Amino acid sequence: MTTLMTYAGPEEPNALVTRTGGLPLAPEGTAWPTCVECEGPMQFLAQLLLDGQARPLRGDGGRAELVMAVFMCQTDPGMCDAWSPTGGANASFLFPVDGLTPMTAPEVDDPETVLLGACHAVRPVESPQETYGDAYEEWVRADGREPGHLLGQLGGRPDWLQADETPSCPGCGRGMELAAQLEEGPDHTTNMNFGGCGAAYAFVCGPCRGSAFLWQC
Ligand SMILES: [Zn+2]
Ligand SMILES: [Zn+2]
């Protein structure tokens, strides 16, 4: 089984749901992350609801206990190594779900360097296919579907565009689990930038409450 993330229209920017874009929800006082390379504020990409073991909720009634927030540098796209899981030009966080509040985006010349131009709702769709690649092909082939409306997968095994880059958890040394694989989105004017037709990978370690983010193209 593969759980696809499908585009479900516009979402409220403060909603406590799995979504791309909008405002990050974080504990009061959390600082907006900045890039270690250029020192600019990062762009907020996506929020994922997770259970107590940091597994993504798939729309089957599990209770959200953690929220994952993913950011990357887009101050000057292509300049900083935003693809790297360890370069400091992206950031990911796991926050306990209670007491979260919308963060205030930093004031910058171009607001889209910190916030995406659209906030998308995500509808999970179960596919009987074993791999994301097969599930993707099957979903896209069905009538009336736009490939851009497939936003990625929740959990499952990464479908690598390049070599396997599964991060090791800095806490326990084990390979991290995929929380979500993300496509760039349905509209090139508001999409996430993974190099053009790239894919991103958000990883977690449940026991350590650790996370990592990277992308490939
Ligand atoms: Zn940067
Ligand atoms: Zn760990």
Short mmCIF file of C-alpha atoms and ligand atoms in Angstrom, two decimals:
data_model
loop_
_atom_site.label_atom_id
_atom_site.label_comp_id
_atom_site.label_asym_id
_atom_site.label_seq_id
_atom_site.Cartn_x
_atom_site.Cartn_y
_atom_site.Cartn_z
CA MET A 1 0.00 0.00 0.00
CA THR A 2 1.06 3.53 -0.74
CA THR A 3 -0.63 6.63 0.67
CA LEU A 4 -0.67 9.33 -1.96
CA MET A 5 -0.99 13.01 -1.09
CA THR A 6 -3.42 14.60 -3.52
CA TYR A 7 -4.30 18.24 -4.06
CA ALA A 8 -7.61 19.14 -2.40
CA GLY A 9 -7.92 22.85 -3.15
CA PRO A 10 -7.00 25.89 -1.10
CA GLU A 11 -6.46 25.50 2.64
CA GLU A 12 -6.65 28.02 5.47
CA PRO A 13 -3.10 29.27 6.16
CA ASN A 14 -3.35 28.62 9.93
CA ALA A 15 -5.07 25.22 9.78
CA LEU A 16 -3.85 22.41 12.03
CA VAL A 17 -3.80 19.92 9.15
CA THR A 18 -1.26 18.40 6.79
CA ARG A 19 -0.75 21.05 4.11
CA THR A 20 1.78 22.79 1.90
CA GLY A 21 2.25 26.54 2.32
CA GLY A 22 0.46 28.85 4.70
CA LEU A 23 1.99 29.78 8.04
CA PRO A 24 3.96 27.40 10.24
CA LEU A 25 2.41 26.53 13.60
CA ALA A 26 5.00 26.46 16.38
CA PRO A 27 5.33 26.90 20.13
CA GLU A 28 5.10 30.53 21.24
CA GLY A 29 8.46 32.28 20.92
CA THR A 30 9.93 29.95 18.28
CA ALA A 31 12.39 31.84 16.08
CA TRP A 32 11.92 31.76 12.31
CA PRO A 33 14.80 29.64 10.98
CA THR A 34 17.61 31.30 9.06
CA CYS A 35 20.05 29.84 6.55
CA VAL A 36 23.57 29.21 7.82
CA GLU A 37 25.01 29.97 4.39
CA CYS A 38 23.41 33.35 3.56
CA GLU A 39 21.82 34.14 6.94
CA GLY A 40 18.50 34.94 5.24
CA PRO A 41 15.17 33.76 6.63
CA MET A 42 14.05 30.44 5.17
CA GLN A 43 10.87 29.73 3.20
CA PHE A 44 8.18 27.68 4.98
CA LEU A 45 7.24 24.70 2.80
CA ALA A 46 4.93 22.27 4.51
CA GLN A 47 3.34 21.03 7.71
CA LEU A 48 2.72 17.34 8.42
CA LEU A 49 0.57 15.92 11.20
CA LEU A 50 2.21 12.94 12.91
CA ASP A 51 1.18 10.50 15.63
CA GLY A 52 3.10 9.92 18.86
CA GLN A 53 5.67 7.71 17.06
CA ALA A 54 6.20 10.44 14.44
CA ARG A 55 4.30 8.46 11.79
CA PRO A 56 2.28 10.58 9.37
CA LEU A 57 -1.49 10.59 9.83
CA ARG A 58 -3.09 9.06 6.75
CA GLY A 59 -6.67 10.16 7.18
CA ASP A 60 -7.82 6.97 8.96
CA GLY A 61 -8.57 8.53 12.31
CA GLY A 62 -5.23 8.52 14.13
CA ARG A 63 -4.62 11.26 16.65
CA ALA A 64 -2.13 14.02 15.89
CA GLU A 65 0.48 14.33 18.61
CA LEU A 66 3.30 15.98 16.69
CA VAL A 67 3.55 18.51 13.90
CA MET A 68 6.47 18.52 11.50
CA ALA A 69 7.40 21.86 9.94
CA VAL A 70 9.77 22.02 6.95
CA PHE A 71 11.69 25.06 5.71
CA MET A 72 14.43 25.76 3.18
CA CYS A 73 16.41 28.75 1.96
CA GLN A 74 15.05 30.53 -1.11
CA THR A 75 16.73 33.90 -0.55
CA ASP A 76 18.61 33.50 -3.82
CA PRO A 77 17.41 30.20 -5.35
CA GLY A 78 20.32 27.99 -6.36
CA MET A 79 22.89 29.86 -4.27
CA CYS A 80 22.64 27.93 -1.01
CA ASP A 81 22.68 24.14 -0.73
CA ALA A 82 19.00 23.91 0.22
CA TRP A 83 18.94 20.28 -1.03
CA SER A 84 21.42 19.09 1.57
CA PRO A 85 20.19 17.28 4.70
CA THR A 86 23.17 18.61 6.67
CA GLY A 87 24.18 21.90 5.00
CA GLY A 88 22.10 24.20 7.18
CA ALA A 89 20.21 25.72 4.24
CA ASN A 90 17.04 23.86 5.18
CA ALA A 91 15.43 23.04 8.50
CA SER A 92 12.79 20.72 9.91
CA PHE A 93 11.18 20.56 13.33
CA LEU A 94 8.90 18.26 15.29
CA PHE A 95 6.65 20.13 17.71
CA PRO A 96 4.17 18.65 20.21
CA VAL A 97 0.72 19.48 18.90
CA ASP A 98 -0.58 21.24 22.02
CA GLY A 99 -0.22 24.99 22.35
CA LEU A 100 0.94 25.76 18.81
CA THR A 101 0.44 29.23 17.43
CA PRO A 102 0.95 30.63 13.89
CA MET A 103 4.40 32.12 13.45
CA THR A 104 4.78 35.63 12.07
CA ALA A 105 6.74 35.69 8.83
CA PRO A 106 9.75 37.99 8.83
CA GLU A 107 9.46 41.15 6.75
CA VAL A 108 11.49 40.82 3.57
CA ASP A 109 11.54 42.55 0.19
CA ASP A 110 9.99 39.56 -1.57
CA PRO A 111 7.42 37.81 0.68
CA GLU A 112 7.55 34.67 -1.47
CA THR A 113 11.10 34.01 -0.30
CA VAL A 114 9.60 33.18 3.13
CA LEU A 115 6.03 32.06 2.33
CA LEU A 116 4.73 30.12 -0.65
CA GLY A 117 2.19 31.94 -2.82
CA ALA A 118 -0.51 29.35 -2.11
CA CYS A 119 -1.63 27.07 0.70
CA HIS A 120 -2.83 23.65 -0.45
CA ALA A 121 -5.06 21.18 1.33
CA VAL A 122 -3.91 17.55 1.10
CA ARG A 123 -6.28 14.60 0.70
CA PRO A 124 -4.68 11.20 1.44
CA VAL A 125 -5.58 8.52 -1.13
CA GLU A 126 -4.70 4.86 -0.58
CA SER A 127 -3.20 3.01 -3.52
CA PRO A 128 -2.82 -0.77 -3.64
CA GLN A 129 0.55 -0.33 -5.37
CA GLU A 130 3.65 -1.28 -3.39
CA THR A 131 5.86 1.53 -4.60
CA TYR A 132 5.31 5.24 -4.98
CA GLY A 133 6.47 5.06 -8.58
CA ASP A 134 3.78 2.52 -9.49
CA ALA A 135 1.13 4.32 -7.44
CA TYR A 136 2.07 7.58 -9.15
CA GLU A 137 1.77 6.06 -12.63
CA GLU A 138 -1.59 4.48 -11.84
CA TRP A 139 -3.02 7.67 -10.33
CA VAL A 140 -1.83 9.92 -13.13
CA ARG A 141 -3.14 7.59 -15.87
CA ALA A 142 -6.72 7.76 -14.61
CA ASP A 143 -9.01 10.05 -16.57
CA GLY A 144 -9.20 13.71 -15.75
CA ARG A 145 -6.21 13.77 -13.44
CA GLU A 146 -3.55 16.42 -13.61
CA PRO A 147 -0.10 15.11 -12.69
CA GLY A 148 0.53 18.34 -10.76
CA HIS A 149 -2.31 17.43 -8.42
CA LEU A 150 -0.28 14.56 -7.02
CA LEU A 151 1.59 16.22 -4.17
CA GLY A 152 3.62 13.26 -2.92
CA GLN A 153 3.25 10.38 -0.49
CA LEU A 154 2.82 9.97 3.25
CA GLY A 155 5.17 7.45 4.83
CA GLY A 156 6.19 4.49 2.70
CA ARG A 157 9.55 4.03 1.03
CA PRO A 158 11.31 6.93 -0.69
CA ASP A 159 11.22 6.89 -4.47
CA TRP A 160 14.71 8.27 -5.08
CA LEU A 161 15.39 10.33 -8.18
CA GLN A 162 19.11 9.93 -7.52
CA ALA A 163 21.03 7.67 -5.14
CA ASP A 164 19.54 6.54 -1.83
CA GLU A 165 20.30 9.29 0.68
CA THR A 166 18.38 7.97 3.68
CA PRO A 167 19.77 10.01 6.59
CA SER A 168 21.10 8.35 9.72
CA CYS A 169 19.62 9.70 12.93
CA PRO A 170 22.22 11.76 14.79
CA GLY A 171 20.67 10.55 18.07
CA CYS A 172 20.62 6.75 17.64
CA GLY A 173 22.47 6.12 14.38
CA ARG A 174 19.58 4.21 12.78
CA GLY A 175 18.25 5.00 9.32
CA MET A 176 15.44 7.53 9.55
CA GLU A 177 11.86 6.84 8.40
CA LEU A 178 10.16 8.71 5.59
CA ALA A 179 7.39 10.99 6.88
CA ALA A 180 6.58 12.35 3.44
CA GLN A 181 7.91 12.67 -0.08
CA LEU A 182 6.88 15.96 -1.66
CA GLU A 183 6.38 16.98 -5.26
CA GLU A 184 6.85 20.62 -6.20
CA GLY A 185 3.10 21.30 -6.56
CA PRO A 186 0.32 22.04 -9.04
CA ASP A 187 1.23 25.58 -10.16
CA HIS A 188 4.67 26.76 -11.22
CA THR A 189 3.96 30.28 -9.94
CA THR A 190 3.47 29.07 -6.37
CA ASN A 191 5.33 25.74 -6.28
CA MET A 192 8.11 24.64 -4.02
CA ASN A 193 11.47 24.75 -5.78
CA PHE A 194 13.22 21.41 -5.82
CA GLY A 195 15.35 22.28 -8.81
CA GLY A 196 12.51 21.89 -11.33
CA CYS A 197 10.71 18.51 -11.40
CA GLY A 198 12.57 17.50 -8.25
CA ALA A 199 11.23 15.74 -5.18
CA ALA A 200 11.82 16.35 -1.50
CA TYR A 201 12.07 13.86 1.35
CA ALA A 202 11.09 14.62 4.95
CA PHE A 203 12.51 12.08 7.41
CA VAL A 204 11.92 11.42 11.10
CA CYS A 205 13.23 9.29 13.93
CA GLY A 206 10.28 8.59 16.23
CA PRO A 207 12.19 7.47 19.34
CA CYS A 208 14.60 10.43 19.19
CA ARG A 209 12.03 12.93 17.91
CA GLY A 210 14.58 13.82 15.25
CA SER A 211 14.00 14.98 11.69
CA ALA A 212 15.85 15.72 8.46
CA PHE A 213 14.98 17.13 5.05
CA LEU A 214 16.59 16.93 1.62
CA TRP A 215 15.67 17.06 -2.03
CA GLN A 216 16.88 15.67 -5.34
CA CYS A 217 16.28 16.47 -8.99
ZN ZN B 1 20.69 30.69 2.12
ZN ZN B 2 17.08 8.24 16.47
#
